[in-house]
Coordinates of C-alpha atoms in Angstrom, one line a residue:
X1225 CA 143.3 214.1 19.6
X1226 CA 142.8 211.0 21.7
X1227 CA 142.7 207.7 20.0
X1228 CA 141.5 204.3 21.4
X1229 CA 143.0 201.1 20.0
X1230 CA 140.7 198.2 19.4
X1231 CA 142.0 194.7 19.5
X1232 CA 139.5 192.0 18.2
X1233 CA 140.2 188.8 20.2
X1234 CA 136.9 186.8 20.2
X1235 CA 137.5 184.3 17.4
X1236 CA 138.1 180.6 17.9
X1237 CA 141.2 180.1 15.6
X1238 CA 139.8 176.8 14.4
X1239 CA 142.3 176.7 11.6
X1240 CA 145.2 176.7 14.0
X1241 CA 144.0 173.4 15.6
X1242 CA 143.8 172.8 19.3
X1243 CA 146.1 175.0 21.2
X1244 CA 144.7 174.6 24.7
X1245 CA 144.7 178.3 25.3
X1246 CA 143.6 181.4 23.4
X1247 CA 145.4 182.1 20.2
X1248 CA 146.2 185.7 21.4
X1249 CA 148.4 184.2 24.1
X1250 CA 150.5 182.3 21.5
X1251 CA 154.1 183.6 21.9
X1252 CA 155.7 185.1 18.8
X1253 CA 159.1 186.4 20.2
X1254 CA 160.9 186.9 23.4
X1255 CA 161.5 190.1 25.4
X1256 CA 163.6 191.0 28.4
X1257 CA 161.7 190.5 31.6
X1258 CA 162.4 191.0 35.2
X1259 CA 166.0 190.3 36.2
X1260 CA 167.1 190.4 32.6
X1261 CA 165.6 187.0 31.8
X1262 CA 163.9 186.4 28.5
X1263 CA 160.2 185.8 28.6
X1264 CA 157.8 184.9 25.8
X1265 CA 155.8 187.8 24.3
X1266 CA 152.3 186.8 23.3
X1267 CA 150.6 188.1 20.1
X1268 CA 148.1 190.3 22.1
X1269 CA 150.8 191.9 24.2
X1270 CA 152.9 192.6 21.1
X1271 CA 149.9 194.3 19.4
X1272 CA 149.2 196.4 22.5
X1273 CA 152.8 197.4 22.8
X1274 CA 152.6 198.7 19.2
X1275 CA 149.6 200.8 20.1
X1276 CA 151.6 202.2 23.0
X1277 CA 154.5 202.9 20.7
X1278 CA 152.0 204.9 18.6
X1279 CA 151.3 207.0 21.7
X1280 CA 147.8 205.5 22.1
X1281 CA 147.0 205.2 25.9
X1282 CA 143.6 203.5 25.8
X1283 CA 142.6 200.2 24.3
X1284 CA 139.5 198.0 24.0
X1285 CA 140.0 194.3 23.8
X1286 CA 136.9 192.7 22.2
X1287 CA 136.8 189.1 23.6
X1288 CA 134.3 186.3 24.3
X1289 CA 133.2 184.4 27.4
X1290 CA 135.5 181.6 26.3
X1291 CA 138.6 183.7 26.9
X1292 CA 138.9 184.8 30.5
X1293 CA 142.6 184.2 30.3
X1294 CA 143.1 187.4 28.3
X1295 CA 141.9 189.7 31.0
X1296 CA 143.7 187.6 33.6
X1297 CA 147.0 188.0 31.6
X1298 CA 146.6 191.7 30.7
X1299 CA 144.8 193.0 33.7
X1300 CA 144.2 196.8 33.4
X1301 CA 147.1 197.3 31.1
X1302 CA 149.4 199.1 33.5
X1303 CA 152.4 196.9 32.8
X1304 CA 152.2 198.0 29.2
X1305 CA 151.4 201.6 29.8
X1306 CA 147.8 201.4 28.6
X1307 CA 144.4 201.7 30.1
X1308 CA 142.6 198.5 28.8
X1309 CA 138.9 197.9 28.8
X1310 CA 137.2 194.7 27.8
X1311 CA 134.1 194.3 25.7
X1312 CA 132.6 190.8 25.8
X1313 CA 131.0 189.8 22.5
X1314 CA 127.9 187.7 22.9
X1315 CA 127.1 184.7 20.8

């Protein structure tokens, strides 16, 4: 059976206060990047990596027009091993 992971990412995070960027890009830990250097791991990437660990290969990220940075950061998902599609929630 083929499953599709769904990541809701359209909210404003008003209770977090002003971040200057989408809450989904807030780093929660560090992972080993290129050249063995540590790099921050944002919330959304950690969530998508967990989907991949569960052998899910396709994911939909539900976002809003206020968050183009998410698609810019994640792209098509190849770096994570997922096929990512984006659905833009309207107001």
